[in-house]
Amino acid sequence: MMIDAPVPKPDGRQSQTAAAIQRGVLRFLAAHGQAGLPEVSLASGRRADVLALDAKGALSIIEIKSSVTDFRTDAKWPEYRPFCDRLLFAVGVDFPLELLPDDVGILVADAFGAELIRAAPEHPLAAATRKALTLRFARAAAGRLAGLYDPDLRPAQEW
Amino acid sequence: MMIDAPVPKPDGRQSQTAAAIQRGVLRFLAAHGQAGLPEVSLASGRRADVLALDAKGALSIIEIKSSVTDFRTDAKWPEYRPFCDRLLFAVGVDFPLELLPDDVGILVADAFGAELIRAAPEHPLAAATRKALTLRFARAAAGRLAGLYDPDLRPAQEW
């Protein structure tokens, strides 16, 4: 038996701009020793655009804003802060950065990479929250990976 | 920009029997609410065939034995025990189970699933080891996933 190559599908909910920024952000994270996982459901029911985990266990949430409209229609971004040590926005090269709040990190990204324009303030998670988030991250990532390799894999629950 | 479907390659180091058992084990784990990740490098330098993480954070190592020879030539399997809460062997349906040691769990697997023949004794990990292993699991899984979606992603280090 050969285990064939998985063929995942693009995420149809995402705009092309958001998809490009996501790829650039994931490249940036990888190049800086952080593992990034897109679209992670949090205990609050919201989904982080990207959750990143560094080698020491610090968790960053990167919210992707594909346009000014996308940013202005999202009043709920502060709700991500309790689920990370650092909160960043990632925007395209044309985004007017002065619109962004002062207390978040900023990444400017395109499909090929990203640049850290402003480091994020740190607000360390409580140990129990970090543990739960890391577990969620780990199980979601492995579950998706296994599902790519074996489309007939049937999880008992959502990861 | 579309993010195209990833096309991972089969692991050429693995026998067909081992690959079939691995798939069955991963299906079993998913059906029982555990996220399984194949081929996880441990701090000892050895690689666990499958590392599984349940919803409470318990870690199991499942060592795949594709044949009696494969089992008999591995004198080092006890070295996995310090890296898990439970240690199991997964073997094919023709494997003579009486050869296996008493103090490990047993899964009998084929390419379509697995059955738990004997539960593994539990030996809970120290908190620091569990934390380090969970972090390693999380970063490896997300790093592989990102690499499948973007073959040009360049990690700064091995996950």
PDB file of C-alpha atoms in Angstrom:
ATOM      1  CA  MET A   1       0.000   0.000   0.000  1.00  0.00           C
ATOM      2  CA  MET A   2       1.205   3.472  -0.829  1.00  0.00           C
ATOM      3  CA  ILE A   3      -0.023   6.436   1.141  1.00  0.00           C
ATOM      4  CA  ASP A   4      -0.725   8.879  -1.638  1.00  0.00           C
ATOM      5  CA  ALA A   5      -0.019  12.553  -1.610  1.00  0.00           C
ATOM      6  CA  PRO A   6      -2.784  14.653  -0.078  1.00  0.00           C
ATOM      7  CA  VAL A   7      -4.595  17.196  -2.198  1.00  0.00           C
ATOM      8  CA  PRO A   8      -6.092  19.892   0.052  1.00  0.00           C
ATOM      9  CA  LYS A   9      -8.467  22.454  -1.342  1.00  0.00           C
ATOM     10  CA  PRO A  10      -8.051  26.193  -1.159  1.00  0.00           C
ATOM     11  CA  ASP A  11     -10.144  27.945   1.464  1.00  0.00           C
ATOM     12  CA  GLY A  12     -13.034  29.434  -0.487  1.00  0.00           C
ATOM     13  CA  ARG A  13     -14.003  31.831   2.301  1.00  0.00           C
ATOM     14  CA  GLN A  14     -10.811  33.798   1.955  1.00  0.00           C
ATOM     15  CA  SER A  15     -10.252  36.674  -0.471  1.00  0.00           C
ATOM     16  CA  GLN A  16      -7.283  36.427  -2.810  1.00  0.00           C
ATOM     17  CA  THR A  17      -5.635  39.315  -0.998  1.00  0.00           C
ATOM     18  CA  ALA A  18      -6.123  37.666   2.380  1.00  0.00           C
ATOM     19  CA  ALA A  19      -4.743  34.387   1.001  1.00  0.00           C
ATOM     20  CA  ALA A  20      -1.647  36.173  -0.292  1.00  0.00           C
ATOM     21  CA  ILE A  21      -1.082  37.923   3.037  1.00  0.00           C
ATOM     22  CA  GLN A  22      -1.571  34.643   4.872  1.00  0.00           C
ATOM     23  CA  ARG A  23       1.099  32.946   2.778  1.00  0.00           C
ATOM     24  CA  GLY A  24       3.545  35.797   3.311  1.00  0.00           C
ATOM     25  CA  VAL A  25       2.878  35.766   7.041  1.00  0.00           C
ATOM     26  CA  LEU A  26       3.437  32.013   7.258  1.00  0.00           C
ATOM     27  CA  ARG A  27       6.746  32.402   5.379  1.00  0.00           C
ATOM     28  CA  PHE A  28       7.791  35.196   7.733  1.00  0.00           C
ATOM     29  CA  LEU A  29       6.921  33.100  10.768  1.00  0.00           C
ATOM     30  CA  ALA A  30       8.780  30.036   9.482  1.00  0.00           C
ATOM     31  CA  ALA A  31      11.854  32.115   8.696  1.00  0.00           C
ATOM     32  CA  HIS A  32      11.775  33.406  12.273  1.00  0.00           C
ATOM     33  CA  GLY A  33      11.452  29.998  13.901  1.00  0.00           C
ATOM     34  CA  GLN A  34       7.740  30.210  14.573  1.00  0.00           C
ATOM     35  CA  ALA A  35       5.191  27.614  13.503  1.00  0.00           C
ATOM     36  CA  GLY A  36       2.057  29.293  12.156  1.00  0.00           C
ATOM     37  CA  LEU A  37      -1.335  27.622  11.915  1.00  0.00           C
ATOM     38  CA  PRO A  38      -4.150  29.334   9.991  1.00  0.00           C
ATOM     39  CA  GLU A  39      -7.773  29.507  11.083  1.00  0.00           C
ATOM     40  CA  VAL A  40      -7.679  28.308  14.654  1.00  0.00           C
ATOM     41  CA  SER A  41     -10.946  28.206  16.558  1.00  0.00           C
ATOM     42  CA  LEU A  42     -10.593  29.622  20.049  1.00  0.00           C
ATOM     43  CA  ALA A  43     -12.510  28.760  23.194  1.00  0.00           C
ATOM     44  CA  SER A  44     -14.477  31.996  22.650  1.00  0.00           C
ATOM     45  CA  GLY A  45     -15.890  30.616  19.418  1.00  0.00           C
ATOM     46  CA  ARG A  46     -13.950  33.114  17.283  1.00  0.00           C
ATOM     47  CA  ARG A  47     -11.295  32.017  14.812  1.00  0.00           C
ATOM     48  CA  ALA A  48      -7.817  33.470  14.801  1.00  0.00           C
ATOM     49  CA  ASP A  49      -6.544  34.065  11.256  1.00  0.00           C
ATOM     50  CA  VAL A  50      -3.113  32.742  12.217  1.00  0.00           C
ATOM     51  CA  LEU A  51      -1.924  31.384  15.550  1.00  0.00           C
ATOM     52  CA  ALA A  52       1.866  31.173  15.847  1.00  0.00           C
ATOM     53  CA  LEU A  53       3.932  29.215  18.340  1.00  0.00           C
ATOM     54  CA  ASP A  54       7.595  29.970  18.923  1.00  0.00           C
ATOM     55  CA  ALA A  55      10.272  27.606  20.239  1.00  0.00           C
ATOM     56  CA  LYS A  56       9.709  28.735  23.823  1.00  0.00           C
ATOM     57  CA  GLY A  57       5.958  28.276  23.684  1.00  0.00           C
ATOM     58  CA  ALA A  58       4.925  31.915  23.223  1.00  0.00           C
ATOM     59  CA  LEU A  59       1.718  32.338  21.238  1.00  0.00           C
ATOM     60  CA  SER A  60       1.005  35.148  18.791  1.00  0.00           C
ATOM     61  CA  ILE A  61      -2.249  35.840  17.000  1.00  0.00           C
ATOM     62  CA  ILE A  62      -1.948  37.514  13.626  1.00  0.00           C
ATOM     63  CA  GLU A  63      -5.149  39.033  12.294  1.00  0.00           C
ATOM     64  CA  ILE A  64      -5.158  39.516   8.552  1.00  0.00           C
ATOM     65  CA  LYS A  65      -6.799  42.677   7.226  1.00  0.00           C
ATOM     66  CA  SER A  66      -7.141  42.529   3.476  1.00  0.00           C
ATOM     67  CA  SER A  67      -8.558  46.060   3.139  1.00  0.00           C
ATOM     68  CA  VAL A  68      -9.575  49.148   5.058  1.00  0.00           C
ATOM     69  CA  THR A  69     -13.184  47.961   4.899  1.00  0.00           C
ATOM     70  CA  ASP A  70     -12.171  44.597   6.312  1.00  0.00           C
ATOM     71  CA  PHE A  71     -10.471  46.384   9.197  1.00  0.00           C
ATOM     72  CA  ARG A  72     -13.273  48.888   9.835  1.00  0.00           C
ATOM     73  CA  THR A  73     -16.011  46.270   9.928  1.00  0.00           C
ATOM     74  CA  ASP A  74     -14.196  44.251  12.589  1.00  0.00           C
ATOM     75  CA  ALA A  75     -15.009  45.736  15.990  1.00  0.00           C
ATOM     76  CA  LYS A  76     -14.183  42.512  17.778  1.00  0.00           C
ATOM     77  CA  TRP A  77     -10.437  42.227  17.273  1.00  0.00           C
ATOM     78  CA  PRO A  78      -9.686  43.118  20.943  1.00  0.00           C
ATOM     79  CA  GLU A  79     -11.334  39.810  21.842  1.00  0.00           C
ATOM     80  CA  TYR A  80      -8.274  37.995  20.522  1.00  0.00           C
ATOM     81  CA  ARG A  81      -5.929  39.505  23.056  1.00  0.00           C
ATOM     82  CA  PRO A  82      -6.809  37.141  25.942  1.00  0.00           C
ATOM     83  CA  PHE A  83      -5.752  34.229  23.717  1.00  0.00           C
ATOM     84  CA  CYS A  84      -2.200  35.258  22.926  1.00  0.00           C
ATOM     85  CA  ASP A  85       1.036  36.675  24.292  1.00  0.00           C
ATOM     86  CA  ARG A  86       1.243  39.059  21.342  1.00  0.00           C
ATOM     87  CA  LEU A  87      -1.377  40.417  18.955  1.00  0.00           C
ATOM     88  CA  LEU A  88      -0.450  41.595  15.474  1.00  0.00           C
ATOM     89  CA  PHE A  89      -2.259  42.793  12.393  1.00  0.00           C
ATOM     90  CA  ALA A  90      -0.997  41.760   8.991  1.00  0.00           C
ATOM     91  CA  VAL A  91      -1.919  44.013   6.096  1.00  0.00           C
ATOM     92  CA  GLY A  92      -1.012  44.459   2.453  1.00  0.00           C
ATOM     93  CA  VAL A  93       1.546  46.936   1.214  1.00  0.00           C
ATOM     94  CA  ASP A  94      -1.136  49.506   0.283  1.00  0.00           C
ATOM     95  CA  PHE A  95      -2.849  49.558   3.657  1.00  0.00           C
ATOM     96  CA  PRO A  96      -2.737  52.956   5.454  1.00  0.00           C
ATOM     97  CA  LEU A  97      -0.904  51.933   8.625  1.00  0.00           C
ATOM     98  CA  GLU A  98      -2.010  55.043  10.546  1.00  0.00           C
ATOM     99  CA  LEU A  99      -5.486  53.498  10.792  1.00  0.00           C
ATOM    100  CA  LEU A 100      -4.207  50.670  12.953  1.00  0.00           C
ATOM    101  CA  PRO A 101      -4.386  50.873  16.749  1.00  0.00           C
ATOM    102  CA  ASP A 102      -1.192  51.663  18.647  1.00  0.00           C
ATOM    103  CA  ASP A 103      -1.148  48.642  20.896  1.00  0.00           C
ATOM    104  CA  VAL A 104      -0.768  45.894  18.277  1.00  0.00           C
ATOM    105  CA  GLY A 105       2.188  44.665  16.265  1.00  0.00           C
ATOM    106  CA  ILE A 106       2.180  45.275  12.513  1.00  0.00           C
ATOM    107  CA  LEU A 107       3.298  43.020   9.694  1.00  0.00           C
ATOM    108  CA  VAL A 108       3.172  44.237   6.110  1.00  0.00           C
ATOM    109  CA  ALA A 109       2.925  41.248   3.820  1.00  0.00           C
ATOM    110  CA  ASP A 110       2.550  40.103   0.274  1.00  0.00           C
ATOM    111  CA  ALA A 111       2.398  36.569  -1.098  1.00  0.00           C
ATOM    112  CA  PHE A 112       6.160  36.147  -0.813  1.00  0.00           C
ATOM    113  CA  GLY A 113       6.914  37.279   2.690  1.00  0.00           C
ATOM    114  CA  ALA A 114       6.347  39.896   5.318  1.00  0.00           C
ATOM    115  CA  GLU A 115       8.177  42.567   7.233  1.00  0.00           C
ATOM    116  CA  LEU A 116       7.707  43.383  10.897  1.00  0.00           C
ATOM    117  CA  ILE A 117       6.950  47.107  10.952  1.00  0.00           C
ATOM    118  CA  ARG A 118       6.203  47.285  14.654  1.00  0.00           C
ATOM    119  CA  ALA A 119       6.795  44.679  17.357  1.00  0.00           C
ATOM    120  CA  ALA A 120       3.769  43.677  19.388  1.00  0.00           C
ATOM    121  CA  PRO A 121       3.489  44.529  23.069  1.00  0.00           C
ATOM    122  CA  GLU A 122       3.724  41.417  25.238  1.00  0.00           C
ATOM    123  CA  HIS A 123       1.044  40.396  27.708  1.00  0.00           C
ATOM    124  CA  PRO A 124       1.960  36.904  28.878  1.00  0.00           C
ATOM    125  CA  LEU A 125      -0.816  34.345  29.047  1.00  0.00           C
ATOM    126  CA  ALA A 126      -1.759  32.598  32.251  1.00  0.00           C
ATOM    127  CA  ALA A 127      -0.222  29.129  32.393  1.00  0.00           C
ATOM    128  CA  ALA A 128      -3.557  27.317  32.143  1.00  0.00           C
ATOM    129  CA  THR A 129      -4.628  29.329  29.080  1.00  0.00           C
ATOM    130  CA  ARG A 130      -1.273  28.737  27.398  1.00  0.00           C
ATOM    131  CA  LYS A 131      -1.549  25.030  28.052  1.00  0.00           C
ATOM    132  CA  ALA A 132      -5.068  24.821  26.641  1.00  0.00           C
ATOM    133  CA  LEU A 133      -4.183  26.895  23.572  1.00  0.00           C
ATOM    134  CA  THR A 134      -1.035  24.904  22.852  1.00  0.00           C
ATOM    135  CA  LEU A 135      -3.006  21.680  23.095  1.00  0.00           C
ATOM    136  CA  ARG A 136      -5.658  23.071  20.757  1.00  0.00           C
ATOM    137  CA  PHE A 137      -2.973  24.202  18.309  1.00  0.00           C
ATOM    138  CA  ALA A 138      -1.220  20.822  18.410  1.00  0.00           C
ATOM    139  CA  ARG A 139      -4.363  18.768  17.915  1.00  0.00           C
ATOM    140  CA  ALA A 140      -5.732  21.012  15.163  1.00  0.00           C
ATOM    141  CA  ALA A 141      -2.462  20.942  13.218  1.00  0.00           C
ATOM    142  CA  ALA A 142      -1.984  17.173  13.482  1.00  0.00           C
ATOM    143  CA  GLY A 143      -5.653  16.520  12.750  1.00  0.00           C
ATOM    144  CA  ARG A 144      -5.557  18.578   9.567  1.00  0.00           C
ATOM    145  CA  LEU A 145      -2.293  16.972   8.488  1.00  0.00           C
ATOM    146  CA  ALA A 146      -3.680  13.480   9.011  1.00  0.00           C
ATOM    147  CA  GLY A 147      -6.837  14.434   7.102  1.00  0.00           C
ATOM    148  CA  LEU A 148      -4.753  15.568   4.135  1.00  0.00           C
ATOM    149  CA  TYR A 149      -2.885  12.283   3.991  1.00  0.00           C
ATOM    150  CA  ASP A 150      -6.044  10.237   4.514  1.00  0.00           C
ATOM    151  CA  PRO A 151      -9.273  11.873   3.362  1.00  0.00           C
ATOM    152  CA  ASP A 152     -11.201   8.934   4.830  1.00  0.00           C
ATOM    153  CA  LEU A 153      -9.906   9.576   8.329  1.00  0.00           C
ATOM    154  CA  ARG A 154     -12.896  10.232  10.581  1.00  0.00           C
ATOM    155  CA  PRO A 155     -12.204  12.297  13.669  1.00  0.00           C
ATOM    156  CA  ALA A 156     -14.505  11.751  16.631  1.00  0.00           C
ATOM    157  CA  GLN A 157     -14.733  15.519  17.079  1.00  0.00           C
ATOM    158  CA  GLU A 158     -13.525  18.720  15.489  1.00  0.00           C
ATOM    159  CA  TRP A 159      -9.878  19.242  16.343  1.00  0.00           C
TER     160      TRP A 159
ATOM    161  CA  MET B   1      -3.610  34.520  -5.789  1.00  0.00           C
ATOM    162  CA  MET B   2      -4.845  31.048  -5.032  1.00  0.00           C
ATOM    163  CA  ILE B   3      -3.105  28.904  -2.469  1.00  0.00           C
ATOM    164  CA  ASP B   4      -2.961  25.616  -4.292  1.00  0.00           C
ATOM    165  CA  ALA B   5      -3.503  22.222  -2.846  1.00  0.00           C
ATOM    166  CA  PRO B   6      -0.379  20.647  -1.357  1.00  0.00           C
ATOM    167  CA  VAL B   7       1.018  17.459  -2.838  1.00  0.00           C
ATOM    168  CA  PRO B   8       3.064  15.638  -0.181  1.00  0.00           C
ATOM    169  CA  LYS B   9       5.186  12.678  -1.105  1.00  0.00           C
ATOM    170  CA  PRO B  10       5.002   9.233   0.438  1.00  0.00           C
ATOM    171  CA  ASP B  11       7.721   8.386   2.937  1.00  0.00           C
ATOM    172  CA  GLY B  12      10.130   6.196   0.990  1.00  0.00           C
ATOM    173  CA  ARG B  13      11.815   4.864   4.119  1.00  0.00           C
ATOM    174  CA  GLN B  14       8.706   3.054   5.234  1.00  0.00           C
ATOM    175  CA  SER B  15       7.724  -0.465   4.161  1.00  0.00           C
ATOM    176  CA  GLN B  16       4.301  -0.899   2.603  1.00  0.00           C
ATOM    177  CA  THR B  17       3.210  -2.911   5.631  1.00  0.00           C
ATOM    178  CA  ALA B  18       4.370  -0.209   8.027  1.00  0.00           C
ATOM    179  CA  ALA B  19       2.593   2.440   5.951  1.00  0.00           C
ATOM    180  CA  ALA B  20      -0.642   0.451   6.057  1.00  0.00           C
ATOM    181  CA  ILE B  21      -0.386  -0.027   9.824  1.00  0.00           C
ATOM    182  CA  GLN B  22       0.373   3.657  10.248  1.00  0.00           C
ATOM    183  CA  ARG B  23      -2.762   4.644   8.353  1.00  0.00           C
ATOM    184  CA  GLY B  24      -4.909   2.254  10.362  1.00  0.00           C
ATOM    185  CA  VAL B  25      -3.437   3.541  13.605  1.00  0.00           C
ATOM    186  CA  LEU B  26      -4.074   7.161  12.637  1.00  0.00           C
ATOM    187  CA  ARG B  27      -7.694   6.281  11.804  1.00  0.00           C
ATOM    188  CA  PHE B  28      -8.077   4.530  15.143  1.00  0.00           C
ATOM    189  CA  LEU B  29      -6.637   7.501  16.997  1.00  0.00           C
ATOM    190  CA  ALA B  30      -8.851  10.016  15.171  1.00  0.00           C
ATOM    191  CA  ALA B  31     -11.943   7.923  15.866  1.00  0.00           C
ATOM    192  CA  HIS B  32     -11.007   7.940  19.554  1.00  0.00           C
ATOM    193  CA  GLY B  33     -10.464  11.687  19.772  1.00  0.00           C
ATOM    194  CA  GLN B  34      -6.687  11.557  19.625  1.00  0.00           C
ATOM    195  CA  ALA B  35      -4.552  13.516  17.185  1.00  0.00           C
ATOM    196  CA  GLY B  36      -1.732  11.346  15.857  1.00  0.00           C
ATOM    197  CA  LEU B  37       1.437  12.682  14.295  1.00  0.00           C
ATOM    198  CA  PRO B  38       3.826  10.305  12.511  1.00  0.00           C
ATOM    199  CA  GLU B  39       7.614  10.367  12.762  1.00  0.00           C
ATOM    200  CA  VAL B  40       8.251  12.727  15.630  1.00  0.00           C
ATOM    201  CA  SER B  41      11.871  13.345  16.595  1.00  0.00           C
ATOM    202  CA  LEU B  42      12.354  13.239  20.337  1.00  0.00           C
ATOM    203  CA  ALA B  43      14.890  15.069  22.490  1.00  0.00           C
ATOM    204  CA  SER B  44      16.815  11.760  22.674  1.00  0.00           C
ATOM    205  CA  GLY B  45      17.410  11.871  18.925  1.00  0.00           C
ATOM    206  CA  ARG B  46      15.135   8.881  18.281  1.00  0.00           C
ATOM    207  CA  ARG B  47      11.967   9.157  16.247  1.00  0.00           C
ATOM    208  CA  ALA B  48       8.636   7.931  17.510  1.00  0.00           C
ATOM    209  CA  ASP B  49       6.623   6.192  14.767  1.00  0.00           C
ATOM    210  CA  VAL B  50       3.445   7.919  15.948  1.00  0.00           C
ATOM    211  CA  LEU B  51       2.984  10.393  18.786  1.00  0.00           C
ATOM    212  CA  ALA B  52      -0.657  10.857  19.828  1.00  0.00           C
ATOM    213  CA  LEU B  53      -2.190  13.639  21.879  1.00  0.00           C
ATOM    214  CA  ASP B  54      -5.581  13.284  23.498  1.00  0.00           C
ATOM    215  CA  ALA B  55      -7.989  16.070  24.461  1.00  0.00           C
ATOM    216  CA  LYS B  56      -6.596  16.228  27.994  1.00  0.00           C
ATOM    217  CA  GLY B  57      -2.998  16.458  26.864  1.00  0.00           C
ATOM    218  CA  ALA B  58      -1.957  12.842  27.477  1.00  0.00           C
ATOM    219  CA  LEU B  59       0.736  11.615  25.096  1.00  0.00           C
ATOM    220  CA  SER B  60       1.005   8.112  23.685  1.00  0.00           C
ATOM    221  CA  ILE B  61       3.788   6.704  21.560  1.00  0.00           C
ATOM    222  CA  ILE B  62       2.814   3.977  19.142  1.00  0.00           C
ATOM    223  CA  GLU B  63       5.687   1.967  17.741  1.00  0.00           C
ATOM    224  CA  ILE B  64       4.882   0.203  14.489  1.00  0.00           C
ATOM    225  CA  LYS B  65       6.313  -3.272  14.018  1.00  0.00           C
ATOM    226  CA  SER B  66       5.795  -4.443  10.477  1.00  0.00           C
ATOM    227  CA  SER B  67       7.243  -7.909  11.059  1.00  0.00           C
ATOM    228  CA  VAL B  68       8.785 -10.189  13.658  1.00  0.00           C
ATOM    229  CA  THR B  69      12.202  -9.284  12.287  1.00  0.00           C
ATOM    230  CA  ASP B  70      11.417  -5.592  12.656  1.00  0.00           C
ATOM    231  CA  PHE B  71      10.478  -6.206  16.279  1.00  0.00           C
ATOM    232  CA  ARG B  72      13.436  -8.457  17.115  1.00  0.00           C
ATOM    233  CA  THR B  73      16.019  -6.093  15.673  1.00  0.00           C
ATOM    234  CA  ASP B  74      14.763  -3.193  17.803  1.00  0.00           C
ATOM    235  CA  ALA B  75      16.374  -3.449  21.224  1.00  0.00           C
ATOM    236  CA  LYS B  76      15.848   0.229  21.936  1.00  0.00           C
ATOM    237  CA  TRP B  77      12.075   0.471  22.214  1.00  0.00           C
ATOM    238  CA  PRO B  78      12.200   0.936  26.027  1.00  0.00           C
ATOM    239  CA  GLU B  79      13.863   4.282  25.335  1.00  0.00           C
ATOM    240  CA  TYR B  80      10.526   5.649  24.184  1.00  0.00           C
ATOM    241  CA  ARG B  81       8.867   5.210  27.539  1.00  0.00           C
ATOM    242  CA  PRO B  82      10.283   8.385  29.155  1.00  0.00           C
ATOM    243  CA  PHE B  83       8.634  10.387  26.354  1.00  0.00           C
ATOM    244  CA  CYS B  84       5.033   9.295  26.775  1.00  0.00           C
ATOM    245  CA  ASP B  85       2.258   8.575  29.226  1.00  0.00           C
ATOM    246  CA  ARG B  86       1.497   5.331  27.413  1.00  0.00           C
ATOM    247  CA  LEU B  87       3.555   3.134  25.124  1.00  0.00           C
ATOM    248  CA  LEU B  88       1.920   0.854  22.576  1.00  0.00           C
ATOM    249  CA  PHE B  89       3.039  -1.403  19.778  1.00  0.00           C
ATOM    250  CA  ALA B  90       1.008  -1.561  16.594  1.00  0.00           C
ATOM    251  CA  VAL B  91       1.362  -4.714  14.542  1.00  0.00           C
ATOM    252  CA  GLY B  92      -0.323  -6.341  11.573  1.00  0.00           C
ATOM    253  CA  VAL B  93      -2.989  -9.006  11.856  1.00  0.00           C
ATOM    254  CA  ASP B  94      -0.496 -11.845  11.306  1.00  0.00           C
ATOM    255  CA  PHE B  95       1.949 -10.790  14.009  1.00  0.00           C
ATOM    256  CA  PRO B  96       2.363 -13.347  16.848  1.00  0.00           C
ATOM    257  CA  LEU B  97       1.248 -11.225  19.804  1.00  0.00           C
ATOM    258  CA  GLU B  98       2.893 -13.514  22.363  1.00  0.00           C
ATOM    259  CA  LEU B  99       6.256 -12.146  21.290  1.00  0.00           C
ATOM    260  CA  LEU B 100       5.391  -8.677  22.572  1.00  0.00           C
ATOM    261  CA  PRO B 101       6.422  -7.560  26.056  1.00  0.00           C
ATOM    262  CA  ASP B 102       3.772  -7.525  28.789  1.00  0.00           C
ATOM    263  CA  ASP B 103       4.104  -3.914  29.791  1.00  0.00           C
ATOM    264  CA  VAL B 104       3.047  -2.226  26.537  1.00  0.00           C
ATOM    265  CA  GLY B 105      -0.322  -1.644  24.942  1.00  0.00           C
ATOM    266  CA  ILE B 106      -1.143  -3.512  21.741  1.00  0.00           C
ATOM    267  CA  LEU B 107      -2.957  -2.331  18.630  1.00  0.00           C
ATOM    268  CA  VAL B 108      -3.584  -4.712  15.771  1.00  0.00           C
ATOM    269  CA  ALA B 109      -3.967  -2.708  12.590  1.00  0.00           C
ATOM    270  CA  ASP B 110      -4.459  -2.881   8.874  1.00  0.00           C
ATOM    271  CA  ALA B 111      -4.746  -0.033   6.364  1.00  0.00           C
ATOM    272  CA  PHE B 112      -8.365   0.615   7.318  1.00  0.00           C
ATOM    273  CA  GLY B 113      -8.256   0.808  11.065  1.00  0.00           C
ATOM    274  CA  ALA B 114      -7.013  -0.770  14.245  1.00  0.00           C
ATOM    275  CA  GLU B 115      -8.265  -2.553  17.316  1.00  0.00           C
ATOM    276  CA  LEU B 116      -6.974  -2.064  20.832  1.00  0.00           C
ATOM    277  CA  ILE B 117      -6.066  -5.564  21.999  1.00  0.00           C
ATOM    278  CA  ARG B 118      -4.508  -4.489  25.266  1.00  0.00           C
ATOM    279  CA  ALA B 119      -4.577  -1.094  26.962  1.00  0.00           C
ATOM    280  CA  ALA B 120      -1.214   0.434  27.803  1.00  0.00           C
ATOM    281  CA  PRO B 121      -0.094   0.875  31.388  1.00  0.00           C
ATOM    282  CA  GLU B 122       0.035   4.561  32.346  1.00  0.00           C
ATOM    283  CA  HIS B 123       3.173   6.259  33.632  1.00  0.00           C
ATOM    284  CA  PRO B 124       2.399   9.991  33.713  1.00  0.00           C
ATOM    285  CA  LEU B 125       5.041  12.326  32.344  1.00  0.00           C
ATOM    286  CA  ALA B 126       6.599  15.028  34.456  1.00  0.00           C
ATOM    287  CA  ALA B 127       5.007  18.402  33.722  1.00  0.00           C
ATOM    288  CA  ALA B 128       8.127  19.878  32.119  1.00  0.00           C
ATOM    289  CA  THR B 129       8.552  16.886  29.800  1.00  0.00           C
ATOM    290  CA  ARG B 130       4.885  16.994  28.813  1.00  0.00           C
ATOM    291  CA  LYS B 131       5.161  20.700  28.054  1.00  0.00           C
ATOM    292  CA  ALA B 132       8.267  20.261  25.910  1.00  0.00           C
ATOM    293  CA  LEU B 133       6.800  17.287  24.033  1.00  0.00           C
ATOM    294  CA  THR B 134       3.495  19.026  23.387  1.00  0.00           C
ATOM    295  CA  LEU B 135       5.332  22.062  22.042  1.00  0.00           C
ATOM    296  CA  ARG B 136       7.453  19.847  19.812  1.00  0.00           C
ATOM    297  CA  PHE B 137       4.326  18.041  18.575  1.00  0.00           C
ATOM    298  CA  ALA B 138       2.512  21.318  17.883  1.00  0.00           C
ATOM    299  CA  ARG B 139       5.381  22.949  16.015  1.00  0.00           C
ATOM    300  CA  ALA B 140       6.190  19.849  13.980  1.00  0.00           C
ATOM    301  CA  ALA B 141       2.572  19.365  12.915  1.00  0.00           C
ATOM    302  CA  ALA B 142       2.003  23.001  11.956  1.00  0.00           C
ATOM    303  CA  GLY B 143       5.387  23.228  10.247  1.00  0.00           C
ATOM    304  CA  ARG B 144       4.668  20.184   8.079  1.00  0.00           C
ATOM    305  CA  LEU B 145       1.190  21.443   7.276  1.00  0.00           C
ATOM    306  CA  ALA B 146       2.510  24.850   6.214  1.00  0.00           C
ATOM    307  CA  GLY B 147       5.200  23.172   4.124  1.00  0.00           C
ATOM    308  CA  LEU B 148       2.573  21.162   2.278  1.00  0.00           C
ATOM    309  CA  TYR B 149       0.568  24.265   1.415  1.00  0.00           C
ATOM    310  CA  ASP B 150       3.668  26.244   0.470  1.00  0.00           C
ATOM    311  CA  PRO B 151       6.624  24.179  -0.730  1.00  0.00           C
ATOM    312  CA  ASP B 152       8.723  27.365  -0.838  1.00  0.00           C
ATOM    313  CA  LEU B 153       8.258  28.023   2.866  1.00  0.00           C
ATOM    314  CA  ARG B 154      11.709  28.062   4.470  1.00  0.00           C
ATOM    315  CA  PRO B 155      11.803  27.234   8.157  1.00  0.00           C
ATOM    316  CA  ALA B 156      14.697  28.669  10.145  1.00  0.00           C
ATOM    317  CA  GLN B 157      15.170  25.302  11.816  1.00  0.00           C
ATOM    318  CA  GLU B 158      13.778  21.777  11.743  1.00  0.00           C
ATOM    319  CA  TRP B 159      10.418  21.688  13.511  1.00  0.00           C
TER     320      TRP B 159
END
